[in-house]
């Protein structure tokens, strides 16, 4: 299905980025996110095997954009059905919006390094991604910069020294990460502290100055638990459990790969309006329950032959081979990872580069994977509902300006340390 791409004059400055460079854009519906980038980042996105486990934990890559002057913009788009649309509708806008960006050669060892301090980077390239904040009524967004070491091997000496200083003075040293920035809907009772959309915005100084090894867990508590927005203790604990499970999945995926990613981040997004959050949980649970009911109704198990036959003699197998599990599924709505009680409305968990941030990418965890004639695979780590309807939460690994595959060098322990520490924190908050 082709996506409707907006006209050039419908693209806007993106205001939800909580860290990273200026110069990002989005469409009016907030579905598309475009940011300046390096060729290395585009190359890394292009190298990812589509449909792989790793592809499932990063933003959906739509294409790389390049221009040499305002009238010449080319797109390298792996999604063939979108190439002509993107080229026709957004290329001109990206070109004009980034007219001040100039093409630059890769720096050599003698090139002085000057920090951007969040300003627009000098580049003739941009990357188009799906937007992680799409589908939320009031998205709470948290960018967590990963790693004890933040610089790549080819970084200038001045950059290495500056980033080492940042790491030594922040929770990078003790926890392998720091809070780079966050936005929390109705995060303060003082209206004067909120922006025009009702958000309390925490800038980079929050993670650099305010947070330390002794109070870091409080920073994440402020991100999730917010009675003023209708997110009470029970609902907050449920959200934290879901994030803990997703972090565990990210850890498992990265631990199997041989990569090095410096200054990459984990981007947390969840519905910040308590009422909308509960509604999203219920709707996604109902969608999954409806699907399972349809599957159960169309499949008759013949125990004499050991073959599950459909009503029209079509073969229906559960992709995971766990027919018994599906036959014994509870009617309680626990499919999204949260069981919401109808009486008490209490939500419980079912068992079940410093300056080079990637911005925001849409969570494409479908929750249900159709394997042609093989049946339906239900993924515990995925968000249910094929991305239709309101979203509950999303977790994506972002920012690959300094990422590469490193065969025979083992997994990225620098990155994994921070991911593991984050898992511990969200598990603690879920109790």
Short mmCIF file of C-alpha atoms in Angstrom, two decimals:
data_model
loop_
_atom_site.label_atom_id
_atom_site.label_comp_id
_atom_site.label_asym_id
_atom_site.label_seq_id
_atom_site.Cartn_x
_atom_site.Cartn_y
_atom_site.Cartn_z
CA UNK A 1 0.00 0.00 0.00
CA UNK A 2 1.38 3.37 -1.02
CA UNK A 3 1.63 6.04 1.61
CA UNK A 4 0.26 9.50 0.93
CA UNK A 5 3.29 11.77 1.09
CA UNK A 6 2.58 15.45 1.85
CA UNK A 7 3.20 18.36 -0.47
CA UNK A 8 6.39 20.36 -0.04
CA UNK A 9 4.72 23.26 1.76
CA UNK A 10 3.13 20.88 4.28
CA UNK A 11 6.45 19.88 5.86
CA UNK A 12 7.25 21.63 9.11
CA UNK A 13 10.09 22.11 11.54
CA UNK A 14 10.10 19.18 13.96
CA UNK A 15 9.52 20.36 17.53
CA UNK A 16 9.50 17.06 19.44
CA UNK A 17 13.21 16.25 19.22
CA UNK A 18 14.60 16.13 22.76
CA UNK A 19 18.27 15.91 21.76
CA UNK A 20 20.50 16.15 18.71
CA UNK A 21 21.02 18.61 15.89
CA UNK A 22 18.66 21.34 14.76
CA UNK A 23 17.29 21.30 11.22
CA UNK A 24 14.88 18.36 11.52
CA UNK A 25 11.58 18.29 9.61
CA UNK A 26 8.30 16.38 9.68
CA UNK A 27 5.05 16.26 7.75
CA UNK A 28 1.83 17.81 9.07
CA UNK A 29 0.57 14.44 10.33
CA UNK A 30 3.82 13.71 12.12
CA UNK A 31 4.39 10.41 10.31
CA UNK A 32 7.61 11.32 8.50
CA UNK A 33 10.84 12.50 10.14
CA UNK A 34 13.77 13.98 8.20
CA UNK A 35 17.09 14.94 9.71
CA UNK A 36 20.54 16.00 8.50
CA UNK A 37 23.02 13.15 8.64
CA UNK A 38 26.35 11.80 7.46
CA UNK A 39 26.99 9.39 4.60
CA UNK A 40 28.09 6.84 7.18
CA UNK A 41 24.65 6.84 8.76
CA UNK A 42 22.92 6.31 5.42
CA UNK A 43 25.35 3.51 4.61
CA UNK A 44 24.63 1.83 7.93
CA UNK A 45 20.87 1.97 7.42
CA UNK A 46 21.32 0.54 3.92
CA UNK A 47 23.42 -2.31 5.32
CA UNK A 48 20.71 -3.53 7.69
CA UNK A 49 18.97 -6.68 6.51
CA UNK A 50 15.28 -5.90 6.17
CA UNK A 51 13.13 -8.17 8.28
CA UNK A 52 16.00 -9.05 10.61
CA UNK A 53 15.78 -8.86 14.38
CA UNK A 54 18.02 -5.80 14.31
CA UNK A 55 15.77 -4.06 11.79
CA UNK A 56 12.94 -4.50 14.28
CA UNK A 57 14.65 -2.46 17.01
CA UNK A 58 15.66 0.55 14.88
CA UNK A 59 13.60 3.19 13.06
CA UNK A 60 12.10 2.25 9.71
CA UNK A 61 14.43 3.65 7.05
CA UNK A 62 12.58 5.27 4.16
CA UNK A 63 15.53 6.70 2.25
CA UNK A 64 18.62 8.85 2.07
CA UNK A 65 18.42 12.32 0.55
CA UNK A 66 21.24 14.16 -1.19
CA UNK A 67 21.48 17.54 -2.90
CA UNK A 68 24.29 19.49 -4.53
CA UNK A 69 22.21 22.60 -5.13
CA UNK A 70 18.56 23.63 -4.51
CA UNK A 71 17.48 22.34 -7.92
CA UNK A 72 19.28 18.99 -7.77
CA UNK A 73 18.19 16.49 -5.14
CA UNK A 74 18.57 12.73 -5.50
CA UNK A 75 17.11 10.02 -3.32
CA UNK A 76 18.49 6.61 -2.53
CA UNK A 77 15.36 4.81 -1.35
CA UNK A 78 15.21 1.08 -0.60
CA UNK A 79 11.41 1.12 -0.67
CA UNK A 80 10.62 1.17 -4.38
CA UNK A 81 6.96 2.08 -3.97
CA UNK A 82 7.92 5.28 -2.17
CA UNK A 83 10.76 6.50 -4.36
CA UNK A 84 8.76 8.51 -6.87
CA UNK A 85 6.42 9.91 -4.22
CA UNK A 86 9.20 11.09 -1.96
CA UNK A 87 11.18 12.51 -4.86
CA UNK A 88 8.15 14.38 -6.18
CA UNK A 89 6.76 15.76 -2.94
CA UNK A 90 9.42 16.28 -0.30
CA UNK A 91 12.70 16.56 -2.16
CA UNK A 92 12.22 20.20 -3.05
CA UNK A 93 11.27 21.14 0.49
CA UNK A 94 14.24 19.38 2.03
CA UNK A 95 16.48 21.12 -0.46
CA UNK A 96 15.12 24.58 0.40
CA UNK A 97 14.92 23.93 4.12
CA UNK A 98 18.54 22.85 4.22
CA UNK A 99 19.87 25.39 1.74
CA UNK A 100 22.36 26.67 4.26
CA UNK A 101 23.89 23.22 4.57
CA UNK A 102 27.03 22.92 2.44
CA UNK A 103 28.70 19.76 1.25
CA UNK A 104 31.84 19.03 3.20
CA UNK A 105 34.65 16.57 2.72
CA UNK A 106 35.50 14.07 5.43
CA UNK A 107 37.83 15.73 7.94
CA UNK A 108 41.43 14.61 8.12
CA UNK A 109 43.54 14.40 11.24
CA UNK A 110 44.67 18.00 10.83
CA UNK A 111 41.17 19.45 10.62
CA UNK A 112 40.23 21.37 13.77
CA UNK A 113 37.14 19.96 15.43
CA UNK A 114 34.52 22.43 16.65
CA UNK A 115 31.50 21.18 18.64
CA UNK A 116 28.13 21.92 17.04
CA UNK A 117 26.33 22.40 20.37
CA UNK A 118 23.10 21.19 18.83
CA UNK A 119 23.24 23.51 15.81
CA UNK A 120 22.71 22.34 12.24
CA UNK A 121 25.52 20.19 10.96
CA UNK A 122 27.18 21.07 7.68
CA UNK A 123 26.09 18.36 5.26
CA UNK A 124 24.39 17.86 1.93
CA UNK A 125 22.70 14.70 3.19
CA UNK A 126 19.54 13.85 5.11
CA UNK A 127 17.82 10.66 6.16
CA UNK A 128 14.06 10.05 6.01
CA UNK A 129 12.61 7.88 8.78
CA UNK A 130 9.20 7.02 10.14
CA UNK A 131 8.40 9.07 13.23
CA UNK A 132 8.26 7.26 16.57
CA UNK A 133 5.88 9.84 18.04
CA UNK A 134 3.22 9.14 15.42
CA UNK A 135 0.04 7.53 16.72
CA UNK A 136 0.24 9.02 20.20
CA UNK A 137 -2.10 11.69 21.57
CA UNK A 138 0.50 13.15 23.97
CA UNK A 139 3.81 11.34 23.46
CA UNK A 140 6.27 11.38 26.33
CA UNK A 141 9.73 11.17 24.76
CA UNK A 142 13.04 10.25 26.38
CA UNK A 143 16.46 10.09 24.66
CA UNK A 144 19.09 8.06 26.53
CA UNK A 145 22.65 8.32 25.18
CA UNK A 146 24.47 4.99 25.47
CA UNK A 147 28.05 4.04 26.21
CA UNK A 148 30.89 4.67 28.62
CA UNK A 149 32.94 5.71 25.60
CA UNK A 150 31.23 8.13 23.19
CA UNK A 151 33.73 8.57 20.36
CA UNK A 152 34.62 6.45 17.34
CA UNK A 153 38.17 5.43 16.51
CA UNK A 154 38.52 8.06 13.78
CA UNK A 155 37.33 10.99 15.94
CA UNK A 156 39.65 14.01 16.23
CA UNK A 157 41.72 14.17 19.41
CA UNK A 158 39.84 17.26 20.62
CA UNK A 159 36.51 15.47 20.27
CA UNK A 160 37.80 12.43 22.13
CA UNK A 161 39.02 14.62 24.98
CA UNK A 162 35.74 16.54 25.22
CA UNK A 163 33.59 13.43 25.18
CA UNK A 164 35.81 11.68 27.71
CA UNK A 165 35.30 14.65 30.02
CA UNK A 166 31.53 14.47 29.59
CA UNK A 167 31.56 10.74 30.28
CA UNK A 168 33.71 11.06 33.39
CA UNK A 169 31.44 13.73 34.90
CA UNK A 170 28.09 12.03 34.21
CA UNK A 171 26.31 8.71 34.60
CA UNK A 172 28.10 7.48 31.47
CA UNK A 173 30.91 6.51 33.83
CA UNK A 174 28.80 4.64 36.39
CA UNK A 175 25.86 3.38 34.33
CA UNK A 176 26.97 3.46 30.70
CA UNK A 177 24.34 6.02 29.71
CA UNK A 178 22.96 9.45 30.44
CA UNK A 179 19.62 11.17 29.92
CA UNK A 180 20.15 13.39 26.86
CA UNK A 181 16.73 15.02 27.06
CA UNK A 182 13.05 14.34 27.59
CA UNK A 183 9.55 15.76 27.27
CA UNK A 184 6.84 14.89 29.79
CA UNK A 185 3.19 15.81 29.30
CA UNK A 186 1.90 17.82 32.29
CA UNK A 187 5.19 17.11 34.03
CA UNK A 188 4.72 20.02 36.45
CA UNK A 189 1.86 21.53 38.44
CA UNK A 190 3.27 24.96 37.63
CA UNK A 191 1.86 26.12 34.26
CA UNK A 192 4.74 28.55 33.90
CA UNK A 193 7.16 25.62 33.55
CA UNK A 194 5.19 24.00 30.72
CA UNK A 195 5.50 24.77 27.03
CA UNK A 196 2.61 25.73 24.75
CA UNK A 197 1.56 22.09 24.36
CA UNK A 198 1.60 21.38 28.09
CA UNK A 199 4.99 19.64 28.24
CA UNK A 200 7.78 19.98 30.75
CA UNK A 201 10.99 19.86 28.72
CA UNK A 202 14.25 18.59 30.24
CA UNK A 203 17.27 19.76 28.26
CA UNK A 204 20.76 18.26 28.09
CA UNK A 205 21.79 19.85 31.40
CA UNK A 206 19.32 17.63 33.22
CA UNK A 207 21.34 14.54 32.37
CA UNK A 208 24.71 16.25 32.59
CA UNK A 209 24.30 18.31 35.74
CA UNK A 210 21.22 17.27 37.74
CA UNK A 211 21.44 13.50 37.39
CA UNK A 212 24.10 11.42 39.12
CA UNK A 213 24.59 7.83 40.25
CA UNK A 214 22.59 8.46 43.43
CA UNK A 215 19.45 9.98 41.91
CA UNK A 216 19.39 8.59 38.36
CA UNK A 217 16.39 6.36 39.02
CA UNK A 218 14.37 9.44 40.00
CA UNK A 219 14.95 10.88 36.55
CA UNK A 220 13.23 7.93 34.93
CA UNK A 221 10.46 8.01 37.54
CA UNK A 222 9.67 11.59 36.47
CA UNK A 223 9.41 10.39 32.89
CA UNK A 224 6.79 7.72 33.59
CA UNK A 225 4.89 8.34 36.84
CA UNK A 226 2.70 11.41 36.55
CA UNK A 227 -0.60 11.61 38.48
CA UNK A 228 -1.30 15.06 37.00
CA UNK A 229 -1.60 13.41 33.58
CA UNK A 230 -3.59 10.45 34.89
CA UNK A 231 -0.68 8.00 35.17
CA UNK A 232 -0.89 6.58 38.68
CA UNK A 233 1.42 4.08 40.39
CA UNK A 234 -0.26 0.97 38.99
CA UNK A 235 -0.31 2.23 35.42
CA UNK A 236 3.22 3.59 35.73
CA UNK A 237 4.53 0.26 36.99
CA UNK A 238 2.88 -1.49 34.07
CA UNK A 239 4.53 0.87 31.59
CA UNK A 240 7.91 0.31 33.24
CA UNK A 241 7.47 -3.47 33.03
CA UNK A 242 6.71 -3.21 29.34
CA UNK A 243 9.78 -1.05 28.79
CA UNK A 244 11.91 -3.48 30.82
CA UNK A 245 10.78 -6.33 28.59
CA UNK A 246 11.54 -4.36 25.45
CA UNK A 247 14.97 -3.36 26.76
CA UNK A 248 15.68 -7.03 27.44
CA UNK A 249 14.80 -7.81 23.83
CA UNK A 250 17.09 -5.04 22.55
CA UNK A 251 19.91 -6.44 24.69
CA UNK A 252 19.35 -9.93 23.33
CA UNK A 253 19.44 -8.72 19.72
CA UNK A 254 22.58 -6.58 20.12
CA UNK A 255 24.38 -9.29 22.06
CA UNK A 256 24.19 -11.56 19.01
CA UNK A 257 25.74 -8.98 16.66
CA UNK A 258 29.29 -7.84 16.05
CA UNK A 259 29.06 -4.07 15.83
CA UNK A 260 30.46 -0.90 17.32
CA UNK A 261 28.03 1.98 17.86
CA UNK A 262 29.31 5.13 19.49
CA UNK A 263 26.96 7.87 20.74
CA UNK A 264 23.90 5.85 19.78
CA UNK A 265 20.76 6.23 21.89
CA UNK A 266 17.67 4.41 23.01
CA UNK A 267 14.55 6.42 22.25
CA UNK A 268 11.64 5.79 24.64
CA UNK A 269 8.14 6.94 23.66
CA UNK A 270 4.87 6.19 25.43
CA UNK A 271 1.42 7.72 25.65
CA UNK A 272 1.65 10.49 28.25
CA UNK A 273 -2.07 11.09 28.66
CA UNK A 274 -3.35 8.59 31.21
CA UNK A 275 -6.85 8.32 29.79
CA UNK A 276 -5.54 7.86 26.25
CA UNK A 277 -3.00 5.33 27.50
CA UNK A 278 -5.66 3.15 29.11
CA UNK A 279 -7.81 3.38 25.99
CA UNK A 280 -4.88 2.39 23.77
CA UNK A 281 -4.11 -0.62 25.97
CA UNK A 282 -7.71 -1.80 25.86
CA UNK A 283 -8.05 -1.28 22.11
CA UNK A 284 -4.86 -3.17 21.30
CA UNK A 285 -5.79 -6.01 23.63
CA UNK A 286 -9.23 -6.26 22.02
CA UNK A 287 -7.70 -6.27 18.52
CA UNK A 288 -5.43 -9.16 19.38
CA UNK A 289 -8.19 -11.07 21.14
CA UNK A 290 -10.45 -10.64 18.09
CA UNK A 291 -7.72 -12.00 15.83
CA UNK A 292 -7.14 -15.02 18.04
CA UNK A 293 -10.87 -15.71 18.13
CA UNK A 294 -11.06 -15.65 14.33
CA UNK A 295 -8.14 -18.05 14.11
CA UNK A 296 -9.73 -20.39 16.64
CA UNK A 297 -13.04 -20.35 14.77
CA UNK A 298 -11.50 -21.20 11.42
CA UNK A 299 -9.32 -24.07 12.69
CA UNK A 300 -10.55 -27.53 13.68
CA UNK A 301 -7.98 -29.82 15.31
CA UNK A 302 -8.03 -33.46 14.20
CA UNK A 303 -6.24 -35.37 16.90
CA UNK A 304 -6.43 -38.67 15.03
CA UNK A 305 -4.03 -37.46 12.32
CA UNK A 306 -2.20 -34.79 14.27
CA UNK A 307 -3.01 -32.25 11.55
CA UNK A 308 -4.90 -29.00 12.14
CA UNK A 309 -7.32 -28.50 9.24
CA UNK A 310 -9.15 -25.30 8.28
CA UNK A 311 -12.82 -25.22 7.47
CA UNK A 312 -12.03 -25.21 3.72
CA UNK A 313 -9.42 -27.92 4.11
CA UNK A 314 -6.65 -25.34 4.13
CA UNK A 315 -3.76 -26.08 6.41
CA UNK A 316 -3.43 -23.77 9.41
CA UNK A 317 -0.43 -24.11 11.67
CA UNK A 318 0.69 -21.82 14.43
CA UNK A 319 4.06 -20.41 13.36
CA UNK A 320 5.61 -21.12 16.73
CA UNK A 321 4.17 -24.61 16.88
CA UNK A 322 2.44 -23.93 20.21
CA UNK A 323 -1.12 -24.97 19.44
CA UNK A 324 -1.77 -25.87 23.07
CA UNK A 325 -0.80 -22.42 24.26
CA UNK A 326 -3.34 -20.78 21.96
CA UNK A 327 -6.09 -23.21 22.85
CA UNK A 328 -5.68 -22.37 26.51
CA UNK A 329 -5.44 -18.61 26.18
CA UNK A 330 -7.21 -16.70 28.94
CA UNK A 331 -10.05 -14.34 28.13
CA UNK A 332 -8.43 -11.69 30.31
CA UNK A 333 -6.99 -8.95 28.11
CA UNK A 334 -3.29 -9.47 28.78
CA UNK A 335 -2.04 -9.56 25.20
CA UNK A 336 -0.29 -6.21 25.11
CA UNK A 337 1.57 -6.99 28.30
CA UNK A 338 -0.97 -5.25 30.55
CA UNK A 339 -4.17 -6.64 32.04
CA UNK A 340 -6.69 -3.88 32.77
CA UNK A 341 -9.29 -4.69 35.42
CA UNK A 342 -12.78 -3.56 34.45
CA UNK A 343 -13.81 -2.67 38.00
CA UNK A 344 -10.80 -1.05 39.59
CA UNK A 345 -9.27 0.06 36.28
CA UNK A 346 -5.96 -1.04 37.73
CA UNK A 347 -3.43 -1.98 35.10
CA UNK A 348 -1.20 -4.88 35.99
CA UNK A 349 1.62 -6.44 34.06
CA UNK A 350 0.97 -9.87 32.65
CA UNK A 351 3.78 -12.35 33.02
CA UNK A 352 4.76 -12.35 30.11
CA UNK A 353 26.93 11.16 19.33
CA UNK A 354 26.66 13.44 21.99
CA UNK A 355 25.30 15.88 19.37
CA UNK A 356 24.45 13.42 16.62
CA UNK A 357 21.10 12.04 17.75
CA UNK A 358 18.88 10.21 15.35
CA UNK A 359 15.72 12.02 16.30
CA UNK A 360 12.56 9.97 16.31
CA UNK A 361 11.58 6.86 14.39
CA UNK A 362 8.23 5.06 14.27
CA UNK A 363 7.80 1.84 16.20
CA UNK A 364 6.93 -0.75 13.58
CA UNK A 365 6.52 -3.63 16.06
CA UNK A 366 3.44 -5.14 14.48
CA UNK A 367 2.56 -7.59 17.21
CA UNK A 368 1.13 -9.94 14.59
CA UNK A 369 3.20 -11.36 11.74
CA UNK A 370 1.33 -12.98 8.87
CA UNK A 371 3.46 -15.81 7.50
CA UNK A 372 1.46 -16.42 4.31
CA UNK A 373 -0.16 -19.86 4.77
CA UNK A 374 1.76 -20.71 7.91
CA UNK A 375 -0.62 -19.07 10.31
CA UNK A 376 0.07 -16.19 12.67
CA UNK A 377 3.05 -15.61 14.90
CA UNK A 378 2.42 -13.58 18.03
CA UNK A 379 5.53 -11.77 19.25
CA UNK A 380 5.63 -11.01 22.97
CA UNK A 381 7.94 -8.04 22.46
CA UNK A 382 5.78 -6.43 19.81
CA UNK A 383 3.06 -3.84 20.10
CA UNK A 384 -0.24 -5.35 19.06
CA UNK A 385 -2.45 -4.05 16.30
CA UNK A 386 -0.41 -3.74 13.11
CA UNK A 387 0.14 -0.08 14.02
CA UNK A 388 -3.53 0.69 13.52
CA UNK A 389 -5.15 2.83 16.15
CA UNK A 390 -3.59 4.48 19.18
CA UNK A 391 -0.12 3.49 20.34
CA UNK A 392 0.94 2.41 23.84
CA UNK A 393 4.71 2.68 23.73
CA UNK A 394 7.78 2.34 21.53
CA UNK A 395 11.48 1.68 22.10
CA UNK A 396 14.03 2.16 19.31
CA UNK A 397 17.80 2.18 19.03
CA UNK A 398 18.76 5.34 17.13
CA UNK A 399 21.66 7.42 15.83
CA UNK A 400 24.13 5.55 13.66
CA UNK A 401 26.50 8.30 12.55
CA UNK A 402 29.32 6.36 14.21
CA UNK A 403 28.14 2.78 13.76
CA UNK A 404 29.75 -0.05 11.82
CA UNK A 405 29.76 -3.82 11.56
CA UNK A 406 32.88 -5.38 13.08
CA UNK A 407 33.16 -9.07 12.13
CA UNK A 408 35.11 -11.32 14.50
CA UNK A 409 35.31 -8.61 17.18
CA UNK A 410 32.40 -9.80 19.29
CA UNK A 411 29.36 -7.87 20.56
CA UNK A 412 29.45 -4.20 21.54
CA UNK A 413 30.09 -4.41 25.29
CA UNK A 414 30.34 -0.61 25.52
CA UNK A 415 26.74 -0.32 24.34
CA UNK A 416 25.44 -3.40 26.13
CA UNK A 417 26.56 -2.20 29.55
CA UNK A 418 24.26 0.82 29.36
CA UNK A 419 21.36 -1.23 27.99
CA UNK A 420 21.72 -3.68 30.86
CA UNK A 421 21.74 -0.89 33.44
CA UNK A 422 18.58 0.58 31.91
CA UNK A 423 16.87 -2.79 32.18
CA UNK A 424 17.70 -2.93 35.89
CA UNK A 425 16.25 0.55 36.46
CA UNK A 426 12.97 -0.14 34.69
CA UNK A 427 12.63 -3.49 36.44
CA UNK A 428 13.06 -1.70 39.77
CA UNK A 429 10.46 0.92 38.81
CA UNK A 430 8.00 -1.81 37.82
CA UNK A 431 7.93 -3.30 41.34
#
